[in-house]
Amino acid sequence: MDTRDAVAGVLFALPYLALFTVFLLYPLVKGLYMSLFEWNFLTPSKSEFVGLQNYAYLLQDPNFWNALFNTVEFVVLTVPLIVILSLVLALGLNKQLTGKRVLQFVYFSPYVLTVSVVAIVWEQMFAQGGVFTHYLGWLFQGSPLNSEFWAMPALVVTTAWWQTGFYFAVLLAARQNVPETLYEAARLDGAGPWRTLRDITLPHMKNGLLFVVIASTIFQFQVFGQPFLMTEGGPVGSTQTLVLYLYELGFQTRELGFGAAVGYTLLIVLVSISLLNYYLLGVGDE
Amino acid sequence: MSNREATDAERAGVGWLNSRRLYRIGVYVAMYGLAIAFFIPYWRMFQLSVTPMRVIAESGFHWIPPEFTFAVWRRFLLEEPIIYRWAFNTFLISSITTVIVLVVDSMIAFSITRLRWPGSRLIFGIIMASFMIPGYVNIIPLFTLINDLGLVNSYWAIILPFAAGPLGVFLLVQFFRDIPEELEEAARLDGFSPLRIYARIIVPLSTPILTALGLFVFIWSWNQFLWPLIVINRDTLYTLPIGVVTLRSVNALSPNVIMASLAIASLPLFVVFLLFQDKLISSVQMQASTG
């Protein structure tokens, strides 16, 4: 081993490693530590060790279960909507259309908006005098954001508008990577559009679709801005999500130890989901 | 291809409205219909921002307002320039973050793929494992750290934690691995130092991926919401995403003011997107292909 290379290697790695250690690894370890205390923000040395009590309390807290349930509901509604919508857009735009670039711009552009802009615009869309109440007021009985039943779907629609463009771009690339010769062959065999879609297009887009499902699941699980800005978790806690719950514990009621325990629980849930996703969807066998 | 389809159809002697043409019309209707649906929020944002408050209050819902005014736009752009201050903060934070990420991540990626040193594999493994950890689970301990370091209400509170993320390392390691070793063999024989190989060979060859990563980091950093909300509480230091939220609470009864502030806050990244549309879309696609 070349010592000059080794020294240079360490020096080149050092700046990132310093950032990584201080701002990622250290908080991760400290979070675990904090979660075992009744943490005192102003004088941390006065924090009281409580062992696993925060976790025990968490499991009995109906607000936690409500937040977990709402988050799962949000993910279960949002992910399929995003996957289907982005697939439709990608397959449609793969065809030769007039005005393709304009269409692509319109579908993709919401993705460059920040969540606060998205949430406030859509809050207006759903408010009294907005598009939805104007045309569908009879259905929502007022603003959907004030309805325990409709508030969550409203956040789902908002999120789909914001996020679909990103996944659409991924799937468009996946579709364009399917060799055209396969379609020629299918046409010679007389396969119809549905069979072509099922037997050629979708199987060959498997990796892209996998990425979309996994990435959007993980991302949507951390939903915060939409409920924080549009519904404040309401009405009656119906849109309270895990990260919102975490935020309130940490930065409004300053229950930092308990909040750290919530953070760790979220970590365990998310890592399990990604491992499960990888396992179930069979990324391993490639 | 569409030409050939048409001639096929003619040869088959089918009429003007054959099934293939009907299918194409269906595709057009669907794609343009969806585009219109996607466009509605933009239109509402713009339309409300130019509708006088009196009209909004008196006559309810419009697609096209009976009269319009750019008074609110003028107010934000000329009379109350706080929004420029926020744009400047956001721009500075995103730019510094982007530069740090590009330099630091390309250095470690170079080190991992080109230089041999004990423990490099293990360290890369740890960085990759951290990829699974969603950023938000860390916010409470991270906040106490930033507070201990005295960085609350500073740009660094936003920049440093973001720059610690592993995405760029991951992408660049993938890319650098595929740069053929032969290109630098000769340079090594000529006695080039690692620093020169990095600066003269690896970095120039990676311009496309560095641009894509830089664009992506810039946009992500620009759009951050939860973290700046936690570490910044002084209005001169707000970023645009936080600033517009405070404008909303101040102007709760004036949707035109709120919408104008949102439209103005969105403009910078829209311009970036217009300029780099293809680059940005390919950077999204690149992430998926390596992820």
XYZ file of C-alpha atoms in Angstrom:
577
model
C 0.000 0.000 0.000
C 1.279 3.387 -1.038
C 1.604 5.561 2.086
C 1.304 8.766 0.117
C -2.009 7.509 -1.276
C -3.160 6.511 2.182
C -2.375 9.910 3.666
C -3.979 11.686 0.725
C -6.953 9.342 0.988
C -7.598 10.243 4.595
C -7.133 13.951 3.924
C -9.571 13.875 1.009
C -12.146 12.025 3.085
C -11.784 14.174 6.172
C -13.941 17.240 5.407
C -17.030 15.194 4.600
C -16.378 12.786 7.453
C -16.197 15.693 9.886
C -19.595 16.998 8.738
C -21.055 13.512 8.678
C -19.842 12.681 12.179
C -20.869 15.929 13.823
C -24.185 16.589 12.109
C -25.458 13.114 11.332
C -23.881 10.361 13.433
C -23.572 12.296 16.658
C -27.236 13.467 16.714
C -28.271 9.923 15.922
C -26.451 8.574 18.959
C -27.458 11.510 21.113
C -31.097 10.983 20.150
C -30.988 7.456 21.487
C -29.380 8.736 24.684
C -31.888 11.566 25.074
C -34.791 9.211 24.590
C -33.835 7.515 27.869
C -34.215 10.744 29.861
C -36.773 13.200 30.941
C -34.669 15.789 29.127
C -34.205 19.253 30.582
C -33.641 21.647 27.688
C -32.286 24.590 29.674
C -29.959 22.616 31.937
C -29.321 19.228 30.346
C -27.297 18.107 33.383
C -30.515 18.164 35.402
C -32.138 15.645 33.056
C -33.602 12.677 34.839
C -32.809 9.148 33.658
C -36.022 7.258 33.072
C -34.852 4.205 31.117
C -37.391 2.968 28.607
C -40.242 4.846 30.253
C -40.604 7.286 27.327
C -41.115 4.355 24.980
C -43.560 2.696 27.354
C -45.477 5.929 27.665
C -45.412 6.380 23.909
C -47.039 3.012 23.338
C -49.874 4.015 25.652
C -50.336 7.473 24.182
C -53.493 7.555 22.060
C -52.068 10.608 20.236
C -49.137 8.532 19.022
C -51.388 5.775 17.712
C -53.648 8.337 16.120
C -50.651 9.972 14.410
C -49.322 6.606 13.257
C -52.725 5.609 11.932
C -53.168 8.921 10.096
C -49.684 8.709 8.602
C -50.312 5.193 7.334
C -53.662 6.335 5.929
C -51.949 9.228 4.180
C -49.260 6.965 2.691
C -51.758 4.307 1.619
C -53.862 6.898 -0.200
C -51.026 8.987 -1.639
C -48.562 6.417 -2.943
C -50.955 4.531 -5.272
C -52.364 7.829 -6.549
C -48.882 9.136 -7.322
C -47.743 5.861 -8.891
C -50.789 5.565 -11.157
C -50.832 9.229 -12.123
C -47.115 9.374 -12.850
C -47.349 6.144 -14.860
C -50.224 7.512 -16.934
C -48.325 10.747 -17.587
C -45.121 8.896 -18.465
C -46.816 6.462 -20.861
C -48.846 9.241 -22.459
C -45.872 11.509 -22.935
C -43.803 8.715 -24.395
C -46.006 8.990 -27.477
C -45.475 11.556 -30.179
C -47.555 14.501 -29.147
C -47.670 18.106 -30.200
C -46.619 20.378 -27.359
C -44.720 17.691 -25.490
C -42.289 20.090 -23.836
C -45.067 22.315 -22.575
C -46.889 19.320 -21.121
C -43.726 18.064 -19.495
C -43.132 21.508 -18.023
C -46.619 21.683 -16.560
C -46.506 18.205 -15.005
C -43.034 18.541 -13.577
C -42.993 22.158 -12.437
C -44.904 21.820 -9.117
C -41.970 19.783 -7.917
C -39.725 22.855 -7.780
C -42.134 24.626 -5.436
C -41.540 24.665 -1.729
C -44.077 22.900 0.449
C -45.274 26.130 2.036
C -46.225 27.609 -1.337
C -47.966 24.387 -2.320
C -49.843 24.107 0.964
C -51.016 27.715 1.015
C -52.164 27.704 -2.620
C -54.113 24.517 -2.046
C -55.509 25.796 1.205
C -56.975 28.561 -0.948
C -58.250 26.013 -3.488
C -60.119 24.231 -0.697
C -61.219 27.315 1.235
C -64.632 28.955 1.065
C -64.761 30.663 -2.316
C -62.120 28.298 -3.721
C -62.486 25.987 -6.712
C -63.507 22.938 -4.693
C -66.144 24.540 -2.513
C -67.489 26.462 -5.502
C -68.163 23.335 -7.547
C -68.391 20.605 -4.922
C -69.606 22.492 -1.866
C -72.731 20.308 -1.697
C -70.498 17.270 -1.281
C -68.103 18.668 1.313
C -70.652 20.681 3.298
C -68.269 23.643 3.396
C -64.502 23.478 3.112
C -63.079 19.938 2.934
C -60.306 21.088 5.275
C -62.905 21.511 8.019
C -64.303 18.049 7.553
C -62.955 15.125 9.550
C -63.652 12.887 6.596
C -62.426 15.059 3.705
C -59.412 16.780 5.257
C -57.074 13.845 4.664
C -58.092 13.281 1.022
C -57.581 17.014 0.492
C -53.993 16.706 1.728
C -53.531 13.661 -0.494
C -54.640 15.548 -3.617
C -52.377 18.454 -2.698
C -49.424 16.124 -2.281
C -50.114 14.319 -5.543
C -50.078 17.630 -7.412
C -46.792 18.589 -5.790
C -44.935 15.284 -6.066
C -46.193 13.480 -9.181
C -43.860 15.367 -11.520
C -40.759 13.931 -9.888
C -41.929 10.329 -10.249
C -43.286 11.041 -13.717
C -39.762 12.029 -14.796
C -38.365 8.809 -13.341
C -40.960 6.662 -15.079
C -40.594 8.502 -18.376
C -36.905 7.555 -18.384
C -37.797 3.986 -17.429
C -40.271 3.794 -20.309
C -37.789 5.218 -22.788
C -35.302 2.538 -21.808
C -37.598 -0.270 -22.941
C -36.156 -1.473 -26.274
C -38.484 -0.544 -29.163
C -37.706 -3.820 -30.938
C -39.839 -5.611 -28.349
C -42.843 -3.608 -29.509
C -42.168 -4.347 -33.154
C -42.099 -8.039 -32.308
C -45.290 -7.791 -30.287
C -47.021 -6.021 -33.161
C -46.023 -8.763 -35.557
C -47.510 -11.235 -33.090
C -50.702 -9.206 -33.155
C -50.649 -8.293 -29.456
C -53.143 -5.592 -28.458
C -52.346 -2.530 -26.356
C -53.351 -4.140 -23.046
C -51.236 -7.229 -23.616
C -48.295 -5.082 -24.699
C -48.661 -3.018 -21.545
C -48.913 -6.039 -19.275
C -46.307 -8.270 -20.889
C -43.722 -5.799 -22.160
C -44.014 -2.272 -20.810
C -44.668 -2.889 -17.114
C -42.205 -5.766 -16.617
C -39.459 -3.784 -18.322
C -40.180 -0.744 -16.180
C -39.908 -2.812 -13.012
C -36.863 -1.047 -11.579
C -38.281 2.394 -12.180
C -41.602 1.403 -10.631
C -39.815 -0.115 -7.637
C -37.914 3.097 -7.081
C -41.111 5.113 -7.293
C -42.959 2.911 -4.810
C -40.119 2.761 -2.285
C -38.979 6.365 -2.544
C -42.489 7.783 -2.397
C -43.449 5.567 0.558
C -40.449 6.724 2.577
C -40.942 10.332 1.579
C -44.682 10.478 2.207
C -44.225 8.863 5.608
C -42.461 12.034 6.679
C -45.282 14.343 5.637
C -45.210 17.548 7.651
C -45.782 20.828 5.819
C -49.204 20.028 4.349
C -50.973 19.145 7.636
C -48.958 21.729 9.584
C -50.014 24.561 7.286
C -53.389 23.454 5.940
C -55.130 21.784 8.866
C -52.811 22.036 11.899
C -53.449 18.335 12.325
C -57.189 18.832 12.616
C -60.083 18.736 12.558
C -60.123 16.728 15.793
C -56.686 15.279 15.153
C -57.779 13.626 11.900
C -54.693 14.812 9.982
C -52.177 14.701 12.827
C -49.145 12.872 11.401
C -46.029 11.452 13.024
C -43.596 14.216 12.078
C -46.140 16.847 13.083
C -46.539 15.081 16.427
C -42.736 14.962 16.752
C -42.478 18.663 15.955
C -45.085 19.616 18.529
C -43.416 17.571 21.245
C -39.989 18.946 20.497
C -40.664 22.560 19.667
C -43.933 23.529 21.235
C -44.167 21.582 24.484
C -40.363 20.997 24.706
C -40.705 17.384 25.777
C -37.359 16.659 24.181
C -36.680 13.251 25.708
C -40.102 12.000 24.769
C -39.789 13.594 21.338
C -36.450 11.846 20.809
C -38.190 8.564 21.618
C -40.805 9.373 18.973
C -37.967 10.107 16.514
C -36.386 6.742 17.196
C -39.686 4.963 16.854
C -40.200 6.671 13.499
C -36.703 5.555 12.507
C -37.460 1.946 13.391
C -40.763 2.055 11.508
C -39.180 3.564 8.386
C -36.144 1.311 8.274
C -38.430 -1.711 8.681
C -40.617 -0.469 5.855
C -37.696 -0.025 3.501
C -36.258 -3.417 4.385
C -39.682 -4.999 3.965
C -40.168 -3.205 0.671
C -36.835 -4.408 -0.639
C -37.604 -7.922 0.531
C -41.182 -8.114 -0.730
C -40.568 -6.442 -4.040
C -37.546 -8.652 -4.599
C -34.811 -6.137 -5.260
C -32.480 -8.695 -3.714
C -32.740 -11.158 -6.570
C -31.100 -8.997 -9.201
C -44.187 6.811 -37.065
C -47.540 8.543 -36.990
C -47.240 9.166 -40.721
C -46.710 5.513 -41.352
C -49.657 4.641 -39.162
C -51.814 6.969 -41.177
C -50.778 5.453 -44.482
C -51.338 1.942 -43.083
C -54.835 2.954 -42.177
C -55.478 4.468 -45.592
C -54.191 1.355 -47.265
C -56.561 -0.690 -45.145
C -59.301 1.546 -46.492
C -60.557 2.579 -43.076
C -62.465 5.828 -42.684
C -61.274 9.037 -41.094
C -62.417 8.088 -37.595
C -60.765 4.695 -37.319
C -59.867 3.183 -33.971
C -56.229 4.189 -34.108
C -57.087 7.815 -34.705
C -59.738 7.676 -32.007
C -57.061 6.331 -29.650
C -54.733 9.209 -30.509
C -57.491 11.716 -29.881
C -58.118 10.026 -26.533
C -54.444 10.374 -25.632
C -54.498 14.071 -26.517
C -57.648 14.716 -24.524
C -56.262 12.885 -21.503
C -52.832 14.497 -21.570
C -54.070 18.035 -22.173
C -56.915 17.531 -19.715
C -54.444 16.543 -17.011
C -52.209 19.461 -17.932
C -55.124 21.847 -17.469
C -55.929 20.272 -14.115
C -52.273 20.652 -13.100
C -52.346 24.248 -14.227
C -55.416 25.333 -12.226
C -53.555 26.021 -8.938
C -51.087 28.234 -10.797
C -53.885 30.118 -12.427
C -55.725 30.584 -9.130
C -52.561 31.821 -7.476
C -51.957 34.369 -10.204
C -55.572 35.327 -10.686
C -56.237 35.984 -7.001
C -53.018 37.961 -6.710
C -54.275 40.485 -9.266
C -57.893 40.633 -8.130
C -58.738 43.667 -5.965
C -59.803 42.687 -2.457
C -63.133 44.445 -2.956
C -63.984 42.130 -5.855
C -62.979 39.013 -3.922
C -65.090 40.059 -0.958
C -68.163 41.134 -2.912
C -68.641 38.849 -5.824
C -67.304 35.406 -4.903
C -65.755 32.951 -7.305
C -64.239 33.921 -10.674
C -61.964 32.265 -13.183
C -61.266 35.633 -14.746
C -61.677 38.615 -12.474
C -63.897 41.458 -13.784
C -61.156 43.939 -12.954
C -57.553 43.507 -12.002
C -54.687 45.388 -10.416
C -51.000 44.801 -9.804
C -51.102 46.865 -6.618
C -50.128 43.969 -4.363
C -47.268 42.946 -6.627
C -46.048 46.518 -6.584
C -46.285 46.581 -2.825
C -44.057 43.527 -2.413
C -41.635 44.373 -5.165
C -41.263 48.110 -4.554
C -42.684 49.288 -1.269
C -41.989 46.510 1.242
C -38.849 44.866 -0.001
C -38.550 42.377 2.896
C -39.119 39.640 0.324
C -35.810 40.553 -1.337
C -34.057 40.070 1.974
C -35.595 36.603 2.276
C -34.703 35.761 -1.310
C -31.146 36.849 -0.601
C -30.968 34.663 2.543
C -32.353 31.699 0.668
C -30.033 32.230 -2.263
C -26.973 32.556 -0.051
C -27.824 29.481 2.002
C -28.542 27.350 -1.073
C -25.414 28.514 -2.885
C -23.067 27.893 0.025
C -24.670 24.511 0.665
C -24.278 23.564 -2.981
C -20.621 24.559 -3.121
C -19.798 22.714 0.095
C -21.620 19.574 -1.023
C -19.921 19.533 -4.434
C -16.409 20.053 -3.042
C -16.610 17.850 0.019
C -18.595 15.019 -1.569
C -16.424 14.832 -4.677
C -13.317 14.751 -2.471
C -14.477 11.810 -0.401
C -15.852 10.031 -3.465
C -12.440 10.433 -5.113
C -10.775 9.149 -1.969
C -13.046 6.103 -1.772
C -12.802 5.141 -5.434
C -9.185 6.040 -6.211
C -7.004 6.042 -3.108
C -6.381 3.081 -0.840
C -6.428 3.630 2.866
C -7.288 1.399 5.811
C -10.923 1.524 6.846
C -12.190 3.208 3.686
C -14.574 0.383 2.864
C -15.985 0.286 6.349
C -16.515 4.036 6.377
C -18.216 3.946 2.999
C -20.449 1.170 4.336
C -21.463 3.338 7.288
C -22.213 6.303 5.027
C -24.340 4.083 2.810
C -26.209 2.638 5.765
C -27.038 6.164 6.908
C -28.826 6.577 3.584
C -31.716 4.636 5.086
C -32.137 7.143 7.896
C -34.773 9.719 7.156
C -33.598 13.214 8.084
C -36.589 14.121 10.189
C -36.004 11.556 12.923
C -32.897 13.471 13.963
C -34.363 16.932 14.421
C -34.587 17.010 18.202
C -31.006 15.960 19.047
C -29.779 18.014 16.081
C -31.545 21.055 17.442
C -29.911 20.656 20.868
C -26.547 20.348 19.095
C -27.097 23.494 17.031
C -28.207 25.263 20.195
C -25.085 24.119 22.094
C -22.888 25.339 19.254
C -24.601 28.738 19.429
C -25.716 28.477 15.799
C -29.440 29.131 16.253
C -30.426 32.048 14.008
C -27.458 31.676 11.678
C -27.101 30.502 8.097
C -24.789 27.710 9.246
C -27.594 26.107 11.236
C -29.270 25.350 7.912
C -26.195 24.753 5.791
C -24.118 22.319 7.832
C -26.683 19.603 8.657
C -27.835 19.596 5.043
C -24.283 19.246 3.746
C -23.788 16.187 5.973
C -26.318 14.155 3.947
C -25.030 11.090 2.078
C -26.879 11.426 -1.249
C -24.091 13.225 -3.085
C -21.413 10.833 -1.844
C -23.496 7.934 -3.014
C -24.107 9.372 -6.496
C -20.525 10.478 -7.023
C -18.998 7.187 -5.883
C -21.217 5.391 -8.409
C -20.082 7.756 -11.129
C -16.369 7.887 -10.294
C -16.222 4.095 -10.231
C -17.106 4.049 -13.915
C -14.359 6.456 -14.956
C -11.718 4.142 -16.465
C -8.534 3.855 -14.396
C -6.368 4.005 -17.530
C -7.050 7.705 -17.869
C -5.024 8.430 -14.794
C -2.379 5.689 -15.104
C -0.289 7.883 -17.352
C -0.682 10.827 -15.030
C 0.423 8.684 -12.114
C 3.497 7.504 -13.996
C 4.297 11.141 -14.688
C 4.298 11.646 -10.953
C 1.043 13.604 -10.674
C -0.037 14.029 -7.071
C -3.493 12.828 -5.989
C -4.551 16.443 -5.725
C -3.650 17.066 -9.361
C -5.366 13.885 -10.496
C -8.493 14.957 -8.640
C -8.439 18.516 -9.933
C -7.198 17.907 -13.485
C -8.726 14.565 -14.403
C -11.583 13.428 -12.185
C -13.404 16.726 -11.667
C -13.320 17.826 -15.344
C -14.578 14.393 -16.422
C -17.466 14.597 -13.967
C -18.867 17.975 -14.946
C -22.247 16.558 -16.048
C -22.886 14.694 -12.814
C -21.580 17.555 -10.708
C -23.925 19.985 -12.467
C -26.851 17.647 -11.986
C -26.051 17.093 -8.321
C -25.457 20.799 -7.769
C -28.780 21.729 -9.326
C -30.564 19.204 -7.233
C -28.906 20.217 -3.972
C -29.606 23.860 -4.733
C -33.315 23.243 -5.220
C -33.645 20.965 -2.220
C -31.827 23.394 -0.046
C -33.868 26.322 -1.327
C -37.127 24.529 -0.575
C -36.334 23.275 2.930
C -39.152 24.016 5.299
C -39.236 22.162 8.613
C -35.609 22.665 9.592
C -35.351 26.436 8.940
C -38.671 26.779 10.760
C -36.987 25.275 13.818
C -33.619 27.046 13.809
C -34.538 30.512 12.505
C -36.863 32.793 14.426
C -35.720 36.261 13.437
C -37.595 37.767 10.499
C -34.519 39.290 8.825
C -33.025 35.779 8.615
C -36.079 33.976 7.244
C -35.851 32.023 4.040
C -38.589 32.426 1.432
C -40.427 29.229 2.416
C -40.683 30.427 6.023
C -41.295 34.063 5.146
C -44.405 33.379 3.090
C -45.931 31.532 6.031
C -45.536 34.561 8.273
C -47.042 36.769 5.558
C -50.015 34.449 5.490
C -50.742 34.919 9.176
C -50.335 38.693 8.938
C -52.616 38.959 5.888
C -55.063 36.212 6.805
C -58.042 38.125 5.417
C -56.469 39.158 2.105
C -56.014 36.192 -0.225
C -54.723 38.517 -2.949
C -51.785 39.584 -0.773
C -51.021 35.998 0.215
C -51.165 34.729 -3.367
C -48.951 37.534 -4.654
C -46.330 36.722 -2.030
C -46.434 33.043 -3.019
C -46.117 33.826 -6.707
C -43.159 36.107 -6.099
C -41.525 33.585 -3.789
C -41.859 30.882 -6.447
C -40.435 32.926 -9.290
C -36.699 32.391 -8.708
C -36.852 28.598 -8.869
C -39.257 28.772 -11.779
C -36.666 30.727 -13.693
C -33.998 28.197 -12.697
C -36.294 25.434 -13.866
C -37.019 27.169 -17.190
C -33.298 27.590 -17.809
C -32.308 24.066 -16.793
C -35.413 22.000 -17.485
C -33.637 19.137 -19.247
C -30.727 19.140 -16.843
C -33.024 18.994 -13.837
C -35.203 16.256 -15.242
C -32.172 14.178 -16.110
C -30.785 14.693 -12.618
C -34.001 13.286 -11.190
C -33.742 10.334 -13.530
C -30.121 9.782 -12.605
C -31.002 9.515 -8.927
C -33.508 6.824 -9.658
C -31.128 4.822 -11.810
C -28.491 4.689 -9.098
C -30.935 4.482 -6.195
